[in-house]
CSV table of C-alpha atoms and ligand atoms in Angstrom, one decimal:
chain,number,residue,atom,x,y,z
A,220,MET,CA,83.7,-26.7,84.6
A,221,LYS,CA,85.2,-30.1,83.5
A,222,SER,CA,83.3,-33.3,82.7
A,223,ASN,CA,82.9,-35.3,85.9
A,224,GLY,CA,83.5,-38.7,84.3
A,225,LYS,CA,80.1,-39.8,85.5
A,226,LYS,CA,77.6,-38.3,83.2
A,227,PRO,CA,77.6,-35.6,80.5
A,228,ARG,CA,77.2,-32.4,82.4
A,229,ARG,CA,73.9,-30.5,82.0
A,230,ALA,CA,75.5,-28.9,79.0
A,231,ALA,CA,72.8,-26.8,77.5
A,232,LYS,CA,70.5,-26.0,80.3
A,233,ILE,CA,69.4,-22.8,78.8
A,234,ARG,CA,65.9,-21.8,78.1
A,235,VAL,CA,65.1,-18.8,76.0
A,236,ARG,CA,61.4,-19.2,75.6
A,237,GLY,CA,60.4,-20.2,79.2
A,238,LYS,CA,57.0,-21.7,78.8
A,239,GLN,CA,55.7,-25.2,78.4
A,240,ASN,CA,54.3,-26.4,75.1
A,241,PRO,CA,53.6,-30.1,74.9
A,242,GLN,CA,53.1,-30.0,71.1
A,243,VAL,CA,56.4,-30.3,69.3
A,244,THR,CA,57.0,-30.6,65.5
A,245,LEU,CA,58.9,-33.7,64.7
A,246,ILE,CA,60.9,-33.8,61.5
A,247,HIS,CA,62.6,-37.1,60.6
A,248,GLY,CA,64.8,-35.6,57.9
A,249,ASP,CA,66.8,-37.5,55.4
A,250,GLY,CA,69.5,-40.2,55.5
A,251,VAL,CA,70.1,-41.4,59.0
A,252,GLY,CA,67.5,-38.9,60.3
A,253,PRO,CA,64.5,-41.2,60.7
A,254,GLU,CA,66.7,-43.8,62.6
A,255,VAL,CA,68.3,-41.3,65.1
A,256,ILE,CA,65.1,-39.2,65.5
A,257,GLU,CA,63.0,-42.3,66.3
A,258,ALA,CA,65.7,-43.3,68.8
A,259,ALA,CA,65.4,-39.8,70.5
A,260,VAL,CA,61.6,-40.1,70.5
A,261,SER,CA,61.8,-43.5,72.3
A,262,VAL,CA,64.2,-42.2,74.9
A,263,ILE,CA,62.2,-39.1,75.5
A,264,GLY,CA,59.1,-41.3,75.8
A,265,ALA,CA,60.9,-43.5,78.4
A,266,THR,CA,61.3,-40.4,80.6
A,267,GLY,CA,57.5,-40.3,81.0
A,268,VAL,CA,57.3,-36.8,79.5
A,269,ASP,CA,54.2,-36.9,77.3
A,270,ILE,CA,54.9,-35.0,74.1
A,271,ASP,CA,52.3,-34.6,71.4
A,272,TRP,CA,54.5,-35.0,68.3
A,273,ASP,CA,53.3,-33.3,65.1
A,274,ARG,CA,55.1,-35.3,62.5
A,275,GLN,CA,56.1,-33.4,59.4
A,276,SER,CA,58.2,-34.0,56.3
A,277,ALA,CA,61.0,-31.7,55.0
A,278,GLY,CA,64.0,-31.8,52.8
A,279,GLY,CA,64.7,-34.6,50.2
A,280,ASN,CA,62.0,-36.9,51.6
A,281,ALA,CA,59.4,-34.1,51.3
A,282,MET,CA,60.6,-33.3,47.8
A,283,ARG,CA,60.1,-36.9,46.8
A,284,ARG,CA,56.6,-37.1,48.4
A,285,TYR,CA,55.2,-33.7,47.8
A,286,GLY,CA,57.4,-32.1,45.2
A,287,THR,CA,58.7,-29.5,47.6
A,288,PRO,CA,61.4,-29.7,50.2
A,289,MET,CA,59.4,-27.3,52.5
A,290,PRO,CA,55.7,-28.2,52.4
A,291,ASN,CA,53.1,-25.6,53.8
A,292,ALA,CA,52.1,-28.1,56.4
A,293,LEU,CA,55.6,-28.0,57.9
A,294,MET,CA,55.7,-24.2,58.0
A,295,GLU,CA,52.2,-24.1,59.6
A,296,SER,CA,53.2,-26.7,62.2
A,297,LEU,CA,56.3,-24.7,63.1
A,298,ALA,CA,54.4,-21.5,63.2
A,299,ARG,CA,52.0,-23.1,65.6
A,300,THR,CA,54.3,-25.1,67.9
A,301,ARG,CA,57.4,-22.9,67.7
A,302,VAL,CA,59.5,-25.8,68.8
A,303,ALA,CA,60.8,-28.8,66.9
A,304,LEU,CA,63.1,-31.8,67.1
A,305,LYS,CA,64.6,-32.2,63.7
A,306,GLY,CA,66.7,-34.8,61.8
A,307,PRO,CA,69.3,-33.7,59.3
A,308,LEU,CA,68.2,-32.5,55.9
A,309,GLU,CA,70.0,-33.2,52.7
A,310,THR,CA,71.2,-30.2,50.6
A,311,GLN,CA,72.9,-31.0,47.3
A,312,VAL,CA,76.4,-29.6,46.7
A,313,GLY,CA,76.6,-26.8,44.1
A,314,VAL,CA,73.1,-27.4,42.6
A,315,GLY,CA,69.5,-27.9,43.6
A,316,TYR,CA,67.3,-26.0,46.1
A,317,ARG,CA,68.8,-23.8,48.8
A,318,SER,CA,69.3,-25.2,52.2
A,319,ILE,CA,66.1,-25.8,54.1
A,320,ASN,CA,68.1,-25.6,57.4
A,321,VAL,CA,69.2,-22.1,56.6
A,322,HIS,CA,65.7,-21.2,55.5
A,323,LEU,CA,64.1,-22.5,58.7
A,324,ARG,CA,66.6,-20.7,60.9
A,325,LYS,CA,66.0,-17.4,59.0
A,326,ALA,CA,62.2,-17.8,58.7
A,327,PHE,CA,61.8,-18.3,62.5
A,328,ASP,CA,64.7,-16.0,63.4
A,329,LEU,CA,66.5,-18.7,65.3
A,330,TYR,CA,69.6,-16.6,65.5
A,331,ALA,CA,71.6,-18.6,68.1
A,332,ASN,CA,73.1,-22.0,67.4
A,333,LEU,CA,74.4,-23.6,70.5
A,334,ARG,CA,76.6,-26.7,70.3
A,335,PRO,CA,77.9,-28.0,73.7
A,336,THR,CA,80.9,-30.3,73.2
A,337,PHE,CA,82.4,-32.2,76.0
A,338,SER,CA,84.4,-35.4,76.6
A,339,PHE,CA,82.6,-38.6,77.6
A,340,ALA,CA,84.1,-41.1,79.9
A,341,GLY,CA,84.4,-44.4,78.0
A,342,VAL,CA,84.9,-42.7,74.5
A,343,GLN,CA,88.5,-43.1,73.3
A,344,THR,CA,90.0,-40.0,71.8
A,345,PRO,CA,93.4,-38.4,72.1
A,346,PHE,CA,91.8,-35.6,74.1
A,347,ARG,CA,90.5,-35.6,77.7
A,348,ASP,CA,88.5,-33.1,79.6
A,349,VAL,CA,87.3,-31.1,76.7
A,350,ASP,CA,84.4,-29.0,77.8
A,351,LEU,CA,83.5,-26.1,75.4
A,352,THR,CA,80.5,-24.6,73.9
A,353,VAL,CA,80.2,-23.2,70.4
A,354,VAL,CA,77.9,-20.3,70.0
A,355,ARG,CA,77.3,-19.6,66.3
A,356,GLU,CA,75.4,-16.7,64.7
A,357,ASN,CA,72.8,-18.4,62.6
A,358,THR,CA,71.2,-15.8,60.3
A,359,GLU,CA,73.7,-13.9,58.2
A,360,ASP,CA,77.4,-13.9,57.0
A,361,LEU,CA,78.0,-15.8,53.8
A,362,TYR,CA,74.8,-17.7,54.4
A,363,SER,CA,72.8,-14.7,53.3
A,364,GLY,CA,72.5,-16.6,50.0
A,365,ILE,CA,73.3,-13.5,48.0
A,366,GLU,CA,75.4,-14.9,45.1
A,367,HIS,CA,75.6,-13.6,41.5
A,368,GLU,CA,77.7,-14.0,38.4
A,369,VAL,CA,79.4,-10.7,37.7
A,370,ALA,CA,80.7,-11.9,34.3
A,371,PRO,CA,81.3,-15.3,32.8
A,372,GLY,CA,83.9,-17.0,35.1
A,373,VAL,CA,83.5,-14.4,37.8
A,374,VAL,CA,81.0,-14.9,40.7
A,375,GLU,CA,80.4,-13.1,44.0
A,376,SER,CA,79.0,-14.3,47.3
A,377,VAL,CA,78.1,-11.5,49.6
A,378,LYS,CA,79.1,-11.7,53.3
A,379,VAL,CA,76.6,-9.7,55.3
A,380,ILE,CA,77.4,-8.8,58.9
A,381,THR,CA,75.2,-6.4,60.9
A,382,ALA,CA,75.7,-4.7,64.2
A,383,ARG,CA,72.2,-5.8,65.3
A,384,ALA,CA,72.8,-9.5,64.7
A,385,SER,CA,76.4,-9.4,66.0
A,386,THR,CA,75.3,-7.7,69.2
A,387,ARG,CA,72.4,-10.1,69.9
A,388,ILE,CA,74.5,-13.2,69.4
A,389,ALA,CA,77.3,-11.7,71.6
A,390,LYS,CA,74.6,-11.0,74.3
A,391,PHE,CA,73.3,-14.6,73.9
A,392,ALA,CA,76.8,-16.0,74.3
A,393,PHE,CA,77.6,-13.9,77.3
A,394,ASP,CA,74.2,-14.7,78.9
A,395,TYR,CA,74.8,-18.4,78.4
A,396,ALA,CA,78.3,-18.1,79.9
A,397,ARG,CA,76.9,-16.2,82.9
A,398,LYS,CA,74.1,-18.7,83.4
A,399,MET,CA,76.4,-21.7,83.1
A,400,LYS,CA,79.1,-20.1,85.2
A,401,ARG,CA,81.6,-20.4,82.5
A,402,LYS,CA,84.9,-18.5,83.0
A,403,SER,CA,85.9,-17.2,79.6
A,404,LEU,CA,84.6,-16.4,76.1
A,405,THR,CA,86.7,-16.3,72.9
A,406,ALA,CA,85.4,-14.4,69.9
A,407,ILE,CA,86.9,-16.1,66.8
A,408,HIS,CA,87.4,-14.0,63.7
A,409,LYS,CA,89.4,-13.1,60.6
A,410,ALA,CA,89.4,-9.3,61.1
A,411,ASN,CA,93.0,-9.0,60.0
A,412,ILE,CA,91.7,-9.7,56.5
A,413,MET,CA,88.0,-8.8,56.6
A,414,LYS,CA,88.5,-5.6,58.5
A,415,LEU,CA,85.0,-4.2,57.9
A,416,SER,CA,82.8,-7.3,58.4
A,417,ASP,CA,84.7,-9.3,61.0
A,418,GLY,CA,85.8,-5.9,62.4
A,419,LEU,CA,82.2,-5.0,63.1
A,420,PHE,CA,81.5,-8.4,64.7
A,421,LEU,CA,84.4,-7.9,67.1
A,422,LYS,CA,83.5,-4.3,67.9
A,423,CYS,CA,80.0,-5.5,68.9
A,424,ALA,CA,81.4,-8.4,71.0
A,425,ARG,CA,83.8,-6.0,72.8
A,426,THR,CA,81.0,-3.6,73.6
A,427,VAL,CA,78.8,-6.5,75.0
A,428,ALA,CA,81.8,-7.9,76.9
A,429,LYS,CA,82.0,-4.8,79.1
A,430,HIS,CA,78.7,-5.7,80.7
A,431,TYR,CA,80.0,-9.1,81.8
A,432,PRO,CA,83.2,-8.3,83.8
A,433,GLU,CA,83.2,-11.7,85.5
A,434,ILE,CA,83.8,-13.5,82.2
A,435,LYS,CA,87.2,-13.2,80.7
A,436,TYR,CA,86.9,-12.0,77.1
A,437,ASN,CA,89.5,-13.1,74.5
A,438,GLU,CA,89.8,-12.8,70.7
A,439,GLN,CA,91.6,-15.1,68.4
A,440,ILE,CA,92.1,-15.3,64.6
A,441,VAL,CA,90.2,-18.4,63.2
A,442,ASP,CA,93.3,-20.2,61.7
A,443,ALA,CA,95.3,-19.9,65.0
A,444,ALA,CA,92.2,-20.9,66.9
A,445,CYS,CA,91.9,-24.1,64.9
A,446,MET,CA,95.5,-25.0,65.7
A,447,ARG,CA,95.0,-24.3,69.3
A,448,LEU,CA,91.8,-26.4,69.3
A,449,VAL,CA,93.7,-29.5,68.3
A,450,THR,CA,96.7,-28.8,70.5
A,451,ASP,CA,95.1,-27.4,73.7
A,452,PRO,CA,91.3,-27.7,73.5
A,453,GLN,CA,91.0,-27.6,77.2
A,454,SER,CA,92.0,-23.9,77.1
A,455,PHE,CA,88.7,-23.0,75.4
A,456,ASP,CA,85.5,-22.4,77.2
A,457,VAL,CA,82.7,-20.6,75.3
A,458,LEU,CA,83.4,-19.8,71.6
A,459,LEU,CA,81.6,-17.0,69.8
A,460,LEU,CA,81.6,-17.2,66.0
A,461,GLU,CA,80.0,-15.9,62.9
A,462,ASN,CA,77.9,-18.3,60.9
A,463,LEU,CA,80.5,-19.9,58.5
A,464,TYR,CA,83.4,-20.2,61.1
A,465,GLY,CA,80.9,-21.6,63.6
A,466,ASP,CA,79.7,-24.3,61.1
A,467,ILE,CA,83.3,-25.4,60.4
A,468,VAL,CA,84.7,-25.1,63.9
A,469,SER,CA,81.8,-27.0,65.5
A,470,ASP,CA,82.5,-30.1,63.4
A,471,LEU,CA,86.2,-29.8,64.3
A,472,CYS,CA,85.2,-29.7,68.0
A,473,ALA,CA,83.0,-32.7,67.5
A,474,GLY,CA,86.1,-34.6,66.3
A,475,LEU,CA,87.9,-33.7,69.5
A,476,VAL,CA,85.3,-35.6,71.7
A,477,GLY,CA,84.6,-38.7,69.5
A,478,GLY,CA,82.8,-37.5,66.4
A,479,LEU,CA,79.6,-36.2,64.9
A,480,GLY,CA,77.5,-38.9,66.4
A,481,LEU,CA,77.9,-37.5,69.9
A,482,VAL,CA,77.3,-33.7,69.7
A,483,PRO,CA,73.9,-32.2,70.1
A,484,GLY,CA,72.7,-28.8,69.1
A,485,ALA,CA,69.9,-26.2,69.3
A,486,ASN,CA,68.9,-23.2,67.3
A,487,TYR,CA,67.3,-20.6,69.6
A,488,GLY,CA,65.3,-17.5,68.8
A,489,ASP,CA,63.3,-15.2,71.0
A,490,LYS,CA,60.0,-17.1,70.2
A,491,GLY,CA,61.0,-20.6,69.4
A,492,ALA,CA,63.7,-23.3,69.0
A,493,ILE,CA,64.7,-26.2,66.8
A,494,PHE,CA,66.8,-29.0,68.3
A,495,GLU,CA,69.1,-31.0,66.1
A,496,ALA,CA,72.3,-32.9,66.1
A,497,VAL,CA,75.4,-31.3,64.6
A,498,HIS,CA,75.8,-34.1,62.0
A,499,GLY,CA,74.3,-34.3,58.6
A,500,THR,CA,72.4,-37.1,56.8
A,501,ALA,CA,75.4,-39.5,56.7
A,502,PRO,CA,74.3,-41.0,53.4
A,503,ASP,CA,77.1,-43.6,53.6
A,504,ILE,CA,75.5,-45.3,56.6
A,505,ALA,CA,71.8,-44.4,56.1
A,506,GLY,CA,69.3,-47.2,56.4
A,507,LYS,CA,71.8,-49.7,57.9
A,508,ASN,CA,70.8,-49.3,61.6
A,509,VAL,CA,74.4,-48.4,62.5
A,510,ALA,CA,74.2,-44.6,63.0
A,511,ASN,CA,75.0,-43.3,66.5
A,512,PRO,CA,71.8,-41.8,67.9
A,513,ILE,CA,73.4,-40.1,70.9
A,514,ALA,CA,73.7,-36.7,69.2
A,515,ALA,CA,70.0,-36.8,68.5
A,516,ILE,CA,69.1,-38.1,71.9
A,517,LEU,CA,71.1,-35.4,73.6
A,518,SER,CA,69.5,-32.8,71.4
A,519,GLY,CA,66.2,-34.3,72.8
A,520,SER,CA,67.5,-33.7,76.3
A,521,MET,CA,68.1,-30.0,75.4
A,522,LEU,CA,64.5,-30.0,74.1
A,523,LEU,CA,63.3,-31.2,77.5
A,524,ASP,CA,65.3,-28.5,79.3
A,525,TYR,CA,63.6,-26.0,77.0
A,526,LEU,CA,60.1,-27.4,77.8
A,527,ASP,CA,60.8,-27.0,81.6
A,528,HIS,CA,61.5,-30.7,82.1
A,529,GLU,CA,65.1,-30.3,83.2
A,530,HIS,CA,65.0,-33.2,85.6
A,531,GLU,CA,64.1,-35.5,82.7
A,532,GLY,CA,66.8,-33.9,80.5
A,533,ASP,CA,69.3,-34.7,83.2
A,534,ARG,CA,68.1,-38.3,83.5
A,535,ILE,CA,68.8,-38.7,79.7
A,536,ARG,CA,72.3,-37.2,80.0
A,537,SER,CA,72.9,-39.5,83.0
A,538,ALA,CA,71.7,-42.6,81.1
A,539,VAL,CA,73.8,-41.7,78.0
A,540,GLY,CA,76.8,-41.3,80.3
A,541,THR,CA,76.2,-44.7,82.0
A,542,VAL,CA,76.0,-46.5,78.6
A,543,LEU,CA,79.1,-44.8,77.2
A,544,ARG,CA,81.1,-45.3,80.4
A,545,SER,CA,80.3,-49.1,80.5
A,546,GLY,CA,81.7,-49.4,77.0
A,547,LYS,CA,79.6,-52.6,76.4
A,548,THR,CA,77.2,-51.2,73.9
A,549,LEU,CA,78.9,-48.8,71.5
A,550,THR,CA,78.2,-48.0,67.8
A,551,ARG,CA,80.7,-48.5,65.1
A,552,ASP,CA,81.9,-44.9,65.1
A,553,LEU,CA,82.9,-45.4,68.7
A,554,GLY,CA,84.8,-48.6,68.0
A,555,GLY,CA,81.9,-50.9,69.0
A,556,ARG,CA,79.5,-53.2,67.1
A,557,ALA,CA,76.2,-52.2,68.5
A,558,SER,CA,73.4,-51.1,66.2
A,559,THR,CA,71.4,-47.9,66.5
A,560,THR,CA,68.5,-49.8,68.1
A,561,GLU,CA,70.8,-51.7,70.5
A,562,ILE,CA,72.4,-48.6,72.0
A,563,THR,CA,69.0,-46.9,72.1
A,564,ASP,CA,67.6,-49.8,74.1
A,565,ALA,CA,70.7,-49.7,76.4
A,566,ILE,CA,70.0,-46.0,77.1
A,567,VAL,CA,66.3,-46.7,77.8
A,568,ARG,CA,67.3,-49.5,80.2
A,569,ALA,CA,69.8,-47.2,81.9
A,570,LEU,CA,67.2,-44.5,82.1
A,571,ALA,CA,64.9,-46.8,84.0
A,572,ARG,CA,67.6,-47.0,86.7
A,573,THR,CA,68.0,-43.2,87.1
B,182,NAI,P1,77.6,-35.8,57.6
B,182,NAI,O1,77.6,-35.2,59.0
B,182,NAI,O2,76.3,-36.4,57.1
B,182,NAI,O3,78.7,-37.1,57.6
B,182,NAI,C1,80.1,-36.9,57.8
B,182,NAI,C2,80.7,-38.2,58.3
B,182,NAI,O4,80.2,-38.4,59.7
B,182,NAI,C3,80.2,-39.4,57.5
B,182,NAI,O5,81.2,-40.3,57.4
B,182,NAI,C4,79.1,-40.0,58.4
B,182,NAI,O6,78.9,-41.4,58.2
B,182,NAI,C5,79.5,-39.7,59.8
B,182,NAI,N1,78.4,-39.5,60.7
B,182,NAI,C6,77.5,-38.4,60.7
B,182,NAI,N2,76.6,-38.6,61.6
B,182,NAI,C7,76.8,-39.8,62.2
B,182,NAI,C8,76.2,-40.6,63.2
B,182,NAI,N3,75.1,-40.2,63.8
B,182,NAI,N4,76.7,-41.8,63.5
B,182,NAI,C9,77.8,-42.2,63.0
B,182,NAI,N5,78.5,-41.6,62.0
B,182,NAI,C10,78.0,-40.4,61.6
B,182,NAI,O7,78.2,-34.7,56.7
B,182,NAI,P2,78.2,-34.7,55.1
B,182,NAI,O8,78.5,-36.0,54.5
B,182,NAI,O9,79.1,-33.6,54.8
B,182,NAI,O10,76.8,-34.2,54.6
B,182,NAI,C11,75.7,-35.1,54.1
B,182,NAI,C12,74.5,-34.3,53.9
B,182,NAI,O11,74.0,-33.8,55.2
B,182,NAI,C13,74.6,-33.1,53.0
B,182,NAI,O12,73.5,-33.0,52.1
B,182,NAI,C14,74.6,-31.9,53.9
B,182,NAI,O13,74.1,-30.7,53.3
B,182,NAI,C15,73.6,-32.4,55.0
B,182,NAI,N6,73.8,-31.7,56.3
B,182,NAI,C16,72.7,-31.4,57.0
B,182,NAI,C17,72.8,-30.8,58.2
B,182,NAI,C18,71.5,-30.5,59.0
B,182,NAI,O14,70.4,-30.8,58.5
B,182,NAI,N7,71.6,-29.8,60.1
B,182,NAI,C19,74.1,-30.6,58.9
B,182,NAI,C20,75.2,-31.0,58.1
B,182,NAI,C21,75.1,-31.5,56.9
């Protein structure tokens, strides 16, 4: 399926939980988080869907306010609502507390990270008609957080891959491909070097693939896959990756379609989901009202799909498509001069016409 040039396709119409819950935990996050999350809240509000937002702090801003990056109130809220719209959370490089993102995904067993990435009419990039979805395993791999010093100057990080997690993420990816009528799925790996861990991941993917004969199953080594992504991105459809490769490759894919400000994401588990943009806190532009809110807004549209408001999710995608296509109100990352609030207002106006 290629982008139709009119509106972003209903990229992530996938619902794992299947029941309505009007109360949603809202996490502003750090850096540009409050700006882009409030933009998403206004656009969702403009659809007429009435969500009871339970506002909670996490990350650096919670650390400064409450002395912990993960207050009890946040965890209690998530345990109750089981669904959240979340801004990015800051994690210091090499020092400081461990990633709250990783912790939340593990704590609520949000094992599947879905990042639909597609070209938008009106956004200038060297690539056209990109339409691929990254499915990333979210709970293990090198993100297991098992690191230790063996001797001074020698450290180990443990890569954990299990058959259980590999099988369930492969099933999720194939179910997604079937539901969305995608044609092919590529498992991306480095099993030529990590024969045991990536070998197990592939073995599980191959076993699951046999139950989906209508979806063409391929495998590719991660380095070659990266090259092909920037030379022939249209040849990819659904990508299945372990945690670390998925993290890296999804940012690369965002670059193909216009940048991190455009690509939404969701973390799904069997009992809950957290919706968040692919991008981080963007400290270089935080607080300046210049961040692109579209990734957060489209993550909001995926939230509406999840809450059984697919029509309203579609209306948001359509409004975003209209604004991008007209090219009049674009943020700096897209070559324009509009502020976060100006593009949000333009999307709200376009929504009123859908
Ligand atoms: P980043 O995604 O925050 O920024 C990378 C580049 O993209 C920057 O130049 C930034 O200005 C630009 N950018 C990002 N979002 C944008 C937007 N909405 N509009 C316009 N430009 C945008 O990645 P970086 O700098 O590596 O990470 C900063 C912090 O974010 C770190 O503490 C990191 O741990 C955290 N992070 C959090 C994530 C999450 O909460 N899910 C995901 C990725 C990073």
